Amino acid sequence: MQEAEEYTYIQIHSADNVLVALVDLPKGTLIEFGTSRFYLTTNVSAKHKFALTDLAPGDAILMYGVLVGKASEPILRGAALTVENVQHASGEFTLGARKTSWEKPEAGRFESATFLGYHRKDGSVGTANYWLIIPLVFCENRNVDMIREALTEKLGFKKPKGYESEVESILSMYQTGKTAAEILDADLEASFDTKQSSKVFPNVDGIKYLQHGLGCGGTRMDSDALCGLLAGYITHPNVAGATVLSLGCQHAQASILRDEIEKRDPEFSKPLFILEQQQIGTEERMLQMALKQTFVGLIEANKSQREPAPLSKLCVGLECGGSDGFSGISANPTLGRLSDILVAQGGSVILAEFPELCGVEQELSDRCTNEDLANKFMHLMRTYNARAEADGSGFYANPSPGNIKDGLITDAIKSAGAAKKGGTSPVADVLDYPEKVKKDGLNLLCTPGSDVESTTAVVGAGANIVLFTTGLGTPTGNPVAPVLKISTNTALSRRMPDIIDINCGTIIEGKENIEQAAERMLDYVIQVASGEIIPKAVALGQDDFIPWKRGVSL
């Protein structure tokens, strides 16, 4: 029999009846935990769980101190938990007593810390300075493309080229008679061009194009929500102004957009140009107007410069995608600690992805500062899940094949770890999509768990920077807010260094604790917010933008 080494498995919460393998553990490994001494009855892969006690069918499985599943067949002590022997289950929730007391972390050197941002007239501060080109309806997407082609390279905003020389090499092989097998076996020399042309407007980070497939042909609820989301982007602190293209007859009317802008910023004064094609006439006339107006807007945007701002002006979106069994142990709790530090300094954080809060509803509702917020949160969770179940699914169906393969075998397991991103502070507000953050502190925003839809929504709600944890690797980015990718394990950071910004695998390896990792991460966030570091997603031009069409998306 093989004896397990130190730091090869852990218990997350003292009430848990399962342990988590930190490394691959073979069958027969001796497990010594507290007064228990037993041998593994199966192989247990890293990130997966094994039973601390014998479990009968129907017995509760506890992780993070909450119900995350039930045994669907007998599970022996020392056996791995799998989708074959465990089924999803989560605890009931109801209106409880307020539990809003919390231990604020010591700010230490961050108490007087600042970042260099773009100060807006509404009091918000941007971590970037972009101009937006927005179609109000999908009919205008081609015209947006025409503007992109006209402006991007001439104004110096074109991203460095890549892979053209590789295609030239492949073409040369084909033209010289190489076979398909020879082409496939050939080594192509990487030749990504890192040169970037000089920008005409040096204080403008770029022009972003928010193309989408909505605005008409769907429900009025969808078009209204789209206008609200777009208004969130136009009023966003990282945005200097916008050019909006409207066809004219679509559901998403310019008047609705203006109303949504006023809701978010009654004193809105940024440059905003709205052009209606059916009123203007020819494409040529409209695009010439759009180009002139956009250029004038960029002149104004270029007058903005970075100036010091306190950390209270940060609004951080908390996201996860491609999660694994280490997410709730390393990266997510690190975000939670960082969230608590920011909240203690008067900043805002946004915890979204409601399908991935399944099973922790009681804790979060109890942390709401008043009963109205608690009831709103519970109502949103119940109606969302009920709608999903009515369409033949439910929150239980959220985990992807990749999640399951890497240890997240029920949605409740995934959710209990995902919720750690929000830290321990009271819930200051509960928002429904596409509402905007109005209060400092921890905000809960109803969005899908789908990576890009949720990231699109949290930025529309006001996040001026996004922290995105991943255990499997995902390139997700956003057009206007920098998205920092944080790996839960060191192997991922080494395998995909082109998309990972920060590694929290050091926690799994015992080289760093959560508090140390959070401070290291906050240092990095401040540098990104100040424009001193360009995150990988921004450098790659990963401008993902998918509005949530308010149907079932998990």
Coordinates of C-alpha atoms in Angstrom, one line a residue:
M1 CA 0.0 0.0 0.0
Q2 CA 1.2 3.5 -0.8
E3 CA 1.1 6.3 1.8
A4 CA -0.1 9.7 0.6
E5 CA 2.4 12.6 0.9
E6 CA 1.6 15.8 2.6
Y7 CA -0.6 18.3 0.7
T8 CA -2.0 15.7 -1.6
Y9 CA -5.6 16.0 -0.4
I10 CA -7.6 18.5 1.7
Q11 CA -11.0 19.0 3.4
I12 CA -12.4 22.4 2.4
H13 CA -14.9 22.8 5.3
S14 CA -15.0 21.1 8.6
A15 CA -18.5 19.8 7.9
D16 CA -17.6 18.2 4.6
N17 CA -17.8 14.4 4.2
V18 CA -15.5 14.3 1.2
L19 CA -11.9 15.1 0.6
V20 CA -10.4 16.7 -2.6
A21 CA -7.4 15.1 -4.3
L22 CA -4.7 17.7 -5.1
V23 CA -2.7 15.2 -7.1
D24 CA -3.5 11.9 -8.8
L25 CA -4.0 9.3 -6.1
P26 CA -3.8 5.6 -7.0
K27 CA -6.1 2.9 -5.6
G28 CA -4.7 1.6 -2.3
T29 CA -3.2 4.9 -1.2
L30 CA -3.2 5.3 2.6
I31 CA -5.3 8.2 3.7
E32 CA -4.8 9.6 7.2
F33 CA -7.2 12.3 8.2
G34 CA -8.0 13.3 11.8
T35 CA -8.8 10.0 13.5
S36 CA -9.6 8.3 10.3
R37 CA -7.2 5.9 8.6
F38 CA -8.2 4.1 5.4
Y39 CA -7.1 3.2 1.9
L40 CA -8.5 4.4 -1.4
T41 CA -10.8 1.8 -3.0
T42 CA -10.5 3.4 -6.5
N43 CA -8.1 5.7 -8.4
V44 CA -8.8 9.3 -7.7
S45 CA -7.7 11.9 -10.2
A46 CA -6.4 15.3 -9.1
K47 CA -9.3 17.8 -8.6
H48 CA -11.8 15.0 -7.9
K49 CA -13.4 14.0 -4.6
F50 CA -13.5 10.8 -2.6
A51 CA -15.7 9.8 0.3
L52 CA -14.6 10.3 3.9
T53 CA -17.3 7.9 5.2
D54 CA -19.5 5.2 3.7
L55 CA -22.5 6.7 1.9
A56 CA -25.8 5.0 1.2
P57 CA -28.1 5.9 -1.6
G58 CA -29.8 9.2 -0.8
D59 CA -27.1 10.3 1.7
A60 CA -26.2 13.9 1.5
I61 CA -22.8 14.9 0.1
L62 CA -21.4 18.1 1.7
M63 CA -18.7 20.4 0.3
Y64 CA -17.9 23.9 1.4
G65 CA -20.2 23.2 4.3
V66 CA -23.3 22.9 2.0
L67 CA -25.3 20.2 0.2
V68 CA -23.8 19.6 -3.2
G69 CA -25.3 16.3 -4.1
K70 CA -26.7 12.9 -3.0
A71 CA -25.4 9.4 -3.4
S72 CA -27.3 7.6 -6.1
E73 CA -25.7 4.3 -5.2
P74 CA -23.6 3.0 -2.3
I75 CA -20.2 4.7 -2.1
L76 CA -17.5 3.2 0.0
R77 CA -15.2 5.3 2.1
G78 CA -12.2 6.0 -0.1
A79 CA -14.1 5.7 -3.3
A80 CA -14.1 8.5 -6.0
L81 CA -17.3 10.5 -6.5
T82 CA -18.5 10.3 -10.1
V83 CA -21.5 11.2 -12.2
E84 CA -22.4 7.5 -11.9
N85 CA -22.7 7.4 -8.1
V86 CA -23.7 11.0 -7.4
Q87 CA -26.7 13.1 -8.4
H88 CA -27.2 16.9 -8.2
A89 CA -28.9 18.2 -5.1
S90 CA -28.9 21.5 -3.4
G91 CA -30.4 22.9 -0.2
E92 CA -33.7 24.7 0.2
F93 CA -33.7 28.4 0.8
T94 CA -36.1 30.9 2.4
L95 CA -36.1 34.3 3.9
G96 CA -33.8 34.2 7.0
A97 CA -32.3 36.5 9.5
R98 CA -29.9 39.2 8.3
K99 CA -26.2 38.2 8.6
T100 CA -24.4 41.3 7.5
S101 CA -21.6 41.5 10.0
W102 CA -18.2 40.7 8.5
E103 CA -14.6 41.1 9.3
K104 CA -13.1 43.7 7.1
P105 CA -9.6 42.8 6.0
E106 CA -6.7 45.1 6.9
A107 CA -6.0 47.3 3.9
G108 CA -2.3 47.7 4.7
R109 CA -0.4 49.3 1.9
F110 CA -3.6 49.5 -0.3
E111 CA -5.3 51.9 2.0
S112 CA -3.8 54.9 0.2
A113 CA -3.2 53.2 -3.1
T114 CA -4.3 54.8 -6.3
F115 CA -4.5 54.0 -10.0
L116 CA -4.2 56.3 -13.1
G117 CA -7.6 56.5 -14.8
Y118 CA -9.8 58.6 -17.0
H119 CA -12.1 60.8 -14.9
R120 CA -15.6 61.3 -16.3
K121 CA -18.1 64.0 -15.5
D122 CA -20.4 61.6 -13.7
G123 CA -17.7 60.9 -11.1
S124 CA -16.8 57.5 -12.5
V125 CA -13.2 56.7 -13.5
G126 CA -12.2 54.6 -16.5
T127 CA -9.3 52.2 -16.8
A128 CA -9.3 52.8 -20.6
N129 CA -10.5 55.3 -23.1
Y130 CA -12.4 53.9 -26.1
W131 CA -14.8 55.2 -28.8
L132 CA -17.7 53.0 -29.7
I133 CA -19.4 52.2 -33.0
I134 CA -22.7 50.5 -32.3
P135 CA -25.5 49.1 -34.6
L136 CA -28.9 49.4 -33.0
V137 CA -30.0 46.5 -35.2
F138 CA -28.3 43.7 -37.0
C139 CA -29.2 45.3 -40.4
E140 CA -26.5 47.9 -39.7
N141 CA -23.7 45.4 -39.2
R142 CA -22.4 45.7 -42.7
N143 CA -22.2 49.5 -42.4
V144 CA -20.3 49.1 -39.1
D145 CA -17.8 46.9 -41.1
M146 CA -17.4 49.6 -43.6
I147 CA -16.6 52.1 -40.9
R148 CA -14.1 49.7 -39.4
E149 CA -12.3 49.2 -42.7
A150 CA -12.2 53.0 -43.3
L151 CA -10.9 54.0 -39.8
T152 CA -8.9 51.3 -38.1
E153 CA -5.7 51.3 -40.1
K154 CA -5.7 55.0 -41.1
L155 CA -6.0 56.1 -37.5
G156 CA -3.3 53.6 -36.2
F157 CA -5.7 51.3 -34.3
K158 CA -5.0 48.2 -36.4
K159 CA -3.7 45.2 -34.4
P160 CA -0.4 43.7 -35.4
K161 CA -0.8 41.2 -38.2
G162 CA -0.2 37.5 -37.7
Y163 CA -0.1 34.2 -39.7
E164 CA 0.0 35.7 -43.2
S165 CA 3.5 34.5 -43.7
E166 CA 2.5 31.0 -42.6
V167 CA -0.2 31.0 -45.2
E168 CA 2.4 32.1 -47.8
S169 CA 4.6 29.1 -46.8
I170 CA 1.7 26.7 -47.1
L171 CA 0.8 28.2 -50.5
S172 CA 4.4 27.9 -51.7
M173 CA 4.5 24.2 -50.7
Y174 CA 1.2 23.6 -52.6
Q175 CA 2.5 25.4 -55.7
T176 CA 5.7 23.4 -55.7
G177 CA 3.9 20.1 -55.6
K178 CA 4.1 19.1 -52.0
T179 CA 1.6 16.4 -50.9
A180 CA -1.1 16.9 -48.3
A181 CA 0.9 14.7 -45.9
E182 CA 4.0 16.8 -46.5
I183 CA 2.1 20.0 -45.8
L184 CA 0.6 18.6 -42.6
D185 CA 4.1 17.5 -41.4
A186 CA 5.8 20.7 -42.2
D187 CA 6.9 23.0 -39.4
L188 CA 5.7 26.6 -39.9
E189 CA 7.9 29.3 -38.4
A190 CA 5.9 31.7 -36.2
S191 CA 6.1 35.2 -37.5
F192 CA 3.6 37.3 -35.6
D193 CA 4.3 40.9 -36.3
T194 CA 4.5 42.9 -33.1
K195 CA 4.8 46.2 -34.8
Q196 CA 1.9 48.6 -34.3
S197 CA 1.5 51.8 -36.3
S198 CA 1.5 55.2 -34.6
K199 CA -1.9 56.3 -33.4
V200 CA -3.3 59.6 -34.6
F201 CA -5.0 60.0 -31.2
P202 CA -2.5 58.7 -28.6
N203 CA -4.9 59.1 -25.6
V204 CA -7.6 57.0 -27.2
D205 CA -7.0 53.2 -26.7
G206 CA -9.1 52.3 -29.7
I207 CA -12.4 52.2 -31.5
K208 CA -14.6 49.3 -30.6
Y209 CA -17.4 47.8 -32.7
L210 CA -20.2 46.2 -30.8
Q211 CA -21.8 44.1 -33.5
H212 CA -24.7 41.8 -32.6
G213 CA -27.6 39.9 -34.0
L214 CA -30.4 41.6 -32.2
G215 CA -32.6 44.7 -32.3
C216 CA -35.6 43.4 -34.3
G217 CA -37.5 40.3 -35.1
G218 CA -37.5 39.1 -31.5
T219 CA -39.5 40.0 -28.5
R220 CA -39.8 43.6 -27.3
M221 CA -38.3 42.5 -24.0
D222 CA -35.1 41.5 -25.9
S223 CA -34.9 44.7 -27.9
D224 CA -35.5 46.8 -24.7
A225 CA -32.9 44.8 -22.8
L226 CA -30.5 45.4 -25.8
C227 CA -31.0 49.1 -25.5
G228 CA -30.4 49.0 -21.8
L229 CA -27.2 47.0 -22.3
L230 CA -25.9 49.4 -25.0
A231 CA -26.8 52.3 -22.8
G232 CA -24.6 50.7 -20.1
Y233 CA -21.7 50.6 -22.6
I234 CA -22.2 54.2 -23.8
T235 CA -22.3 55.5 -20.2
H236 CA -19.4 53.2 -19.2
P237 CA -16.4 55.0 -17.6
N238 CA -14.0 53.3 -20.1
V239 CA -16.0 54.9 -23.0
A240 CA -15.4 58.5 -24.2
G241 CA -18.3 58.6 -26.7
A242 CA -20.2 56.7 -29.4
T243 CA -21.5 56.6 -32.9
V244 CA -24.8 54.7 -33.2
L245 CA -26.2 53.4 -36.5
S246 CA -30.0 52.9 -36.7
L247 CA -32.0 51.6 -39.6
G248 CA -35.1 53.3 -38.3
C249 CA -38.0 50.8 -38.3
Q250 CA -36.6 48.3 -35.9
H251 CA -37.9 47.4 -32.4
A252 CA -34.7 48.8 -30.8
Q253 CA -35.6 52.5 -31.3
A254 CA -33.2 55.3 -30.8
S255 CA -35.7 56.9 -28.4
I256 CA -35.5 53.8 -26.2
L257 CA -31.7 54.0 -26.2
R258 CA -31.8 57.6 -25.2
D259 CA -34.3 56.8 -22.3
E260 CA -32.0 54.1 -21.1
I261 CA -29.0 56.4 -21.2
E262 CA -30.9 59.0 -19.1
K263 CA -31.8 56.3 -16.5
R264 CA -28.1 55.6 -16.1
D265 CA -26.8 59.1 -16.3
P266 CA -29.3 61.9 -16.1
E267 CA -26.6 64.5 -16.8
F268 CA -25.1 62.6 -19.7
S269 CA -22.8 64.8 -21.7
K270 CA -20.4 62.6 -23.7
P271 CA -20.3 63.0 -27.5
L272 CA -23.0 60.8 -29.0
F273 CA -24.0 60.7 -32.6
I274 CA -27.1 58.7 -33.7
L275 CA -27.6 58.3 -37.5
E276 CA -30.8 56.8 -38.9
Q277 CA -30.3 55.3 -42.4
Q278 CA -34.0 55.4 -43.5
Q279 CA -34.1 59.1 -42.7
I280 CA -30.7 60.1 -44.1
G281 CA -31.0 58.2 -47.4
T282 CA -28.1 56.6 -49.2
E283 CA -25.5 54.5 -47.5
E284 CA -22.8 56.8 -48.8
R285 CA -24.3 59.9 -47.3
M286 CA -24.8 58.2 -43.9
L287 CA -21.3 56.7 -43.7
Q288 CA -19.7 60.0 -44.7
M289 CA -21.6 61.7 -41.9
A290 CA -20.6 58.9 -39.5
L291 CA -17.0 59.2 -40.4
K292 CA -16.9 63.0 -39.9
Q293 CA -18.8 62.9 -36.7
T294 CA -16.7 60.0 -35.3
F295 CA -13.5 61.9 -36.2
V296 CA -14.7 65.0 -34.4
G297 CA -15.6 62.8 -31.4
L298 CA -12.2 61.3 -31.3
I299 CA -10.6 64.8 -31.2
E300 CA -12.6 65.4 -28.1
A301 CA -11.8 61.9 -26.6
N302 CA -8.1 62.5 -27.1
K303 CA -8.2 65.4 -24.7
S304 CA -8.7 63.0 -21.8
Q305 CA -5.6 62.0 -19.8
R306 CA -4.9 59.6 -17.0
E307 CA -5.0 61.1 -13.5
P308 CA -4.7 59.5 -10.0
A309 CA -7.9 57.9 -8.6
P310 CA -8.5 56.0 -5.3
L311 CA -9.3 52.3 -5.4
S312 CA -12.9 53.1 -4.5
K313 CA -13.3 54.0 -8.2
L314 CA -12.7 50.4 -9.3
C315 CA -15.7 48.3 -10.1
V316 CA -14.5 44.8 -10.6
G317 CA -16.5 42.1 -12.5
L318 CA -16.0 38.6 -11.1
E319 CA -16.2 35.8 -13.7
C320 CA -15.2 32.2 -14.2
G321 CA -15.2 29.9 -17.2
G322 CA -13.7 26.6 -18.1
S323 CA -13.7 25.9 -14.3
D324 CA -12.1 22.9 -12.7
G325 CA -12.0 21.2 -9.3
F326 CA -9.3 23.6 -8.1
S327 CA -11.3 26.8 -9.0
G328 CA -13.0 26.9 -5.6
I329 CA -9.8 26.2 -3.7
S330 CA -7.3 28.5 -5.3
A331 CA -8.3 31.3 -7.8
N332 CA -11.9 31.9 -6.7
P333 CA -11.2 32.4 -3.0
T334 CA -8.3 34.7 -4.0
L335 CA -10.8 36.8 -5.9
G336 CA -13.0 36.7 -2.8
R337 CA -10.2 38.1 -0.7
L338 CA -9.4 40.8 -3.3
S339 CA -13.1 41.6 -3.4
D340 CA -13.2 42.1 0.4
I341 CA -10.2 44.4 0.2
L342 CA -11.8 46.5 -2.5
V343 CA -15.2 46.7 -0.7
A344 CA -13.4 47.8 2.5
Q345 CA -11.9 50.6 0.5
G346 CA -15.2 51.7 -0.9
G347 CA -15.0 50.0 -4.2
S348 CA -17.6 47.8 -6.0
V349 CA -17.5 44.2 -7.2
I350 CA -20.1 42.3 -9.3
L351 CA -20.9 38.6 -8.7
A352 CA -23.0 37.3 -11.6
E353 CA -23.7 33.9 -13.3
F354 CA -26.8 33.0 -11.3
P355 CA -27.0 29.4 -12.5
E356 CA -23.6 29.0 -10.7
L357 CA -25.0 30.2 -7.4
C358 CA -27.2 27.2 -7.0
G359 CA -27.0 25.8 -3.5
V360 CA -25.6 28.9 -1.9
E361 CA -28.8 30.9 -2.1
Q362 CA -29.4 30.8 1.6
E363 CA -26.0 32.2 2.5
L364 CA -26.2 35.0 -0.1
S365 CA -29.8 36.0 0.7
D366 CA -28.9 36.1 4.4
R367 CA -26.0 38.5 3.6
C368 CA -28.3 40.9 1.8
T369 CA -28.5 44.2 3.7
N370 CA -32.3 44.2 3.8
E371 CA -35.2 41.8 3.2
D372 CA -36.3 43.4 -0.1
L373 CA -32.9 42.6 -1.6
A374 CA -33.0 39.1 -0.2
N375 CA -36.5 38.5 -1.7
K376 CA -35.4 39.9 -5.0
F377 CA -32.4 37.6 -5.2
M378 CA -34.5 34.5 -4.3
H379 CA -37.2 35.5 -6.7
L380 CA -34.6 35.8 -9.6
M381 CA -33.1 32.5 -8.7
R382 CA -36.4 30.7 -8.6
T383 CA -37.9 32.1 -11.7
Y384 CA -34.7 31.6 -13.7
N385 CA -34.4 28.0 -12.7
A386 CA -38.2 27.4 -13.2
R387 CA -38.0 28.9 -16.7
A388 CA -35.0 26.6 -17.5
E389 CA -36.9 23.5 -16.2
A390 CA -40.0 24.5 -18.3
D391 CA -37.8 24.3 -21.3
G392 CA -36.5 20.8 -20.4
S393 CA -33.4 21.8 -18.4
G394 CA -32.5 23.4 -15.1
F395 CA -29.5 24.7 -13.2
Y396 CA -28.5 21.1 -12.7
A397 CA -27.5 20.9 -16.4
N398 CA -25.0 23.8 -16.1
P399 CA -21.7 21.8 -15.8
S400 CA -20.0 21.3 -19.1
P401 CA -18.2 18.1 -20.2
G402 CA -14.9 19.8 -19.3
N403 CA -16.2 20.8 -15.9
I404 CA -17.2 17.2 -15.2
K405 CA -14.0 15.7 -16.5
D406 CA -12.0 18.0 -14.1
G407 CA -14.0 17.3 -10.9
L408 CA -17.1 19.5 -11.0
I409 CA -19.7 16.7 -11.3
T410 CA -22.7 18.6 -10.1
D411 CA -23.9 22.2 -10.5
A412 CA -24.0 22.6 -6.7
I413 CA -20.3 21.6 -6.4
K414 CA -19.4 24.1 -9.2
S415 CA -21.6 26.8 -7.6
A416 CA -20.3 26.5 -4.1
G417 CA -16.8 27.1 -5.4
A418 CA -17.9 29.8 -7.8
A419 CA -19.6 31.8 -5.1
K420 CA -16.2 32.2 -3.3
K421 CA -15.3 34.9 -5.8
G422 CA -17.7 37.3 -4.0
G423 CA -15.8 37.2 -0.7
T424 CA -17.6 37.6 2.7
S425 CA -18.9 41.2 2.7
P426 CA -22.7 42.0 2.9
V427 CA -24.7 42.1 -0.4
A428 CA -25.2 45.8 -1.1
D429 CA -27.5 45.4 -4.1
V430 CA -29.2 42.8 -6.3
L431 CA -29.5 43.7 -10.0
D432 CA -31.5 42.2 -12.8
Y433 CA -30.0 42.3 -16.3
P434 CA -29.2 44.8 -17.8
E435 CA -29.3 47.1 -14.7
K436 CA -26.2 49.2 -13.8
V437 CA -24.3 49.2 -10.5
K438 CA -25.5 52.1 -8.3
K439 CA -24.0 51.1 -4.9
D440 CA -20.6 50.5 -3.5
G441 CA -19.9 47.1 -2.2
L442 CA -20.9 43.6 -3.4
N443 CA -23.5 43.6 -6.1
L444 CA -25.3 40.4 -7.4
L445 CA -26.2 40.6 -11.1
C446 CA -28.6 38.1 -12.7
T447 CA -26.8 36.8 -15.8
P448 CA -26.3 33.4 -17.4
G449 CA -23.3 31.3 -16.6
S450 CA -22.2 31.4 -20.2
D451 CA -18.8 33.1 -20.3
V452 CA -19.2 35.7 -22.9
E453 CA -22.9 36.6 -22.2
S454 CA -22.1 37.1 -18.5
T455 CA -18.9 39.1 -19.1
T456 CA -20.8 41.3 -21.6
A457 CA -23.4 41.9 -19.0
V458 CA -21.1 42.7 -16.0
V459 CA -19.3 45.2 -18.2
G460 CA -22.6 46.7 -19.2
A461 CA -23.4 47.0 -15.5
G462 CA -20.3 49.1 -15.0
A463 CA -17.3 46.9 -14.4
N464 CA -14.2 48.8 -15.5
I465 CA -12.0 45.7 -15.1
V466 CA -12.9 42.0 -15.0
L467 CA -11.1 39.2 -13.2
F468 CA -11.8 35.9 -14.9
T469 CA -10.7 32.6 -13.3
T470 CA -10.3 29.4 -15.4
G471 CA -9.0 25.9 -14.8
L472 CA -9.2 24.6 -18.3
G473 CA -8.3 27.8 -20.3
T474 CA -10.5 30.2 -22.2
P475 CA -9.6 33.3 -24.3
T476 CA -12.6 35.4 -23.3
G477 CA -12.2 39.1 -23.5
N478 CA -14.4 42.2 -23.8
P479 CA -14.3 45.3 -26.1
V480 CA -14.1 48.0 -23.5
A481 CA -13.0 46.5 -20.1
P482 CA -9.7 44.6 -19.6
V483 CA -10.3 41.0 -18.8
L484 CA -7.6 39.4 -16.7
K485 CA -7.4 35.6 -17.0
I486 CA -6.4 33.8 -13.8
S487 CA -5.4 30.1 -13.8
T488 CA -6.4 27.8 -11.0
N489 CA -3.4 25.5 -11.6
T490 CA 0.2 26.0 -12.7
A491 CA 0.0 23.4 -15.5
L492 CA -2.6 25.6 -17.3
S493 CA -0.5 28.7 -17.0
R494 CA 2.4 26.9 -18.5
R495 CA 0.4 25.3 -21.3
M496 CA -1.5 28.4 -22.3
P497 CA 0.8 31.4 -21.4
D498 CA -0.6 33.4 -24.3
I499 CA -3.9 33.8 -22.6
I500 CA -3.2 33.5 -18.8
D501 CA -2.2 36.7 -16.9
I502 CA -2.0 35.4 -13.3
N503 CA -1.4 32.0 -11.9
C504 CA -3.0 30.9 -8.6
G505 CA -1.7 27.3 -8.9
T506 CA 0.9 28.4 -6.3
I507 CA -1.8 28.0 -3.7
I508 CA -2.4 24.3 -4.6
E509 CA 1.3 23.7 -4.5
G510 CA 1.6 25.2 -1.0
K511 CA 3.9 28.0 -2.2
E512 CA 1.5 30.8 -1.4
N513 CA -1.6 31.4 0.7
I514 CA -4.8 33.1 -0.4
E515 CA -4.0 36.4 1.3
Q516 CA -0.6 36.6 -0.4
A517 CA -2.0 35.7 -3.8
A518 CA -4.8 38.3 -3.4
E519 CA -2.2 41.1 -2.7
R520 CA -0.1 40.0 -5.6
M521 CA -3.2 40.1 -7.8
L522 CA -4.3 43.5 -6.6
D523 CA -0.9 44.9 -7.4
Y524 CA -1.4 43.6 -10.9
V525 CA -4.9 45.0 -11.2
I526 CA -3.7 48.4 -10.2
Q527 CA -1.0 48.3 -13.0
V528 CA -3.6 47.2 -15.5
A529 CA -6.1 49.8 -14.4
S530 CA -3.3 52.4 -14.9
G531 CA -2.5 51.3 -18.4
E532 CA 1.0 50.1 -17.3
I533 CA 0.3 46.4 -18.2
I534 CA -1.7 45.2 -21.2
P535 CA -3.6 42.0 -20.4
K536 CA -3.3 39.1 -22.8
A537 CA -7.0 39.3 -24.0
V538 CA -6.5 43.0 -24.8
A539 CA -3.2 42.4 -26.6
L540 CA -4.9 39.6 -28.6
G541 CA -7.8 41.8 -29.6
Q542 CA -10.3 39.4 -27.9
D543 CA -13.3 41.6 -28.2
D544 CA -16.1 39.2 -27.3
F545 CA -19.6 40.7 -27.2
I546 CA -22.8 38.7 -26.9
P547 CA -25.9 40.3 -25.5
W548 CA -28.1 38.0 -23.5
K549 CA -31.3 37.1 -25.4
R550 CA -33.4 36.7 -22.3
G551 CA -34.3 33.1 -23.0
V552 CA -32.8 30.0 -21.4
S553 CA -29.0 30.2 -21.3
L554 CA -27.2 28.4 -18.5

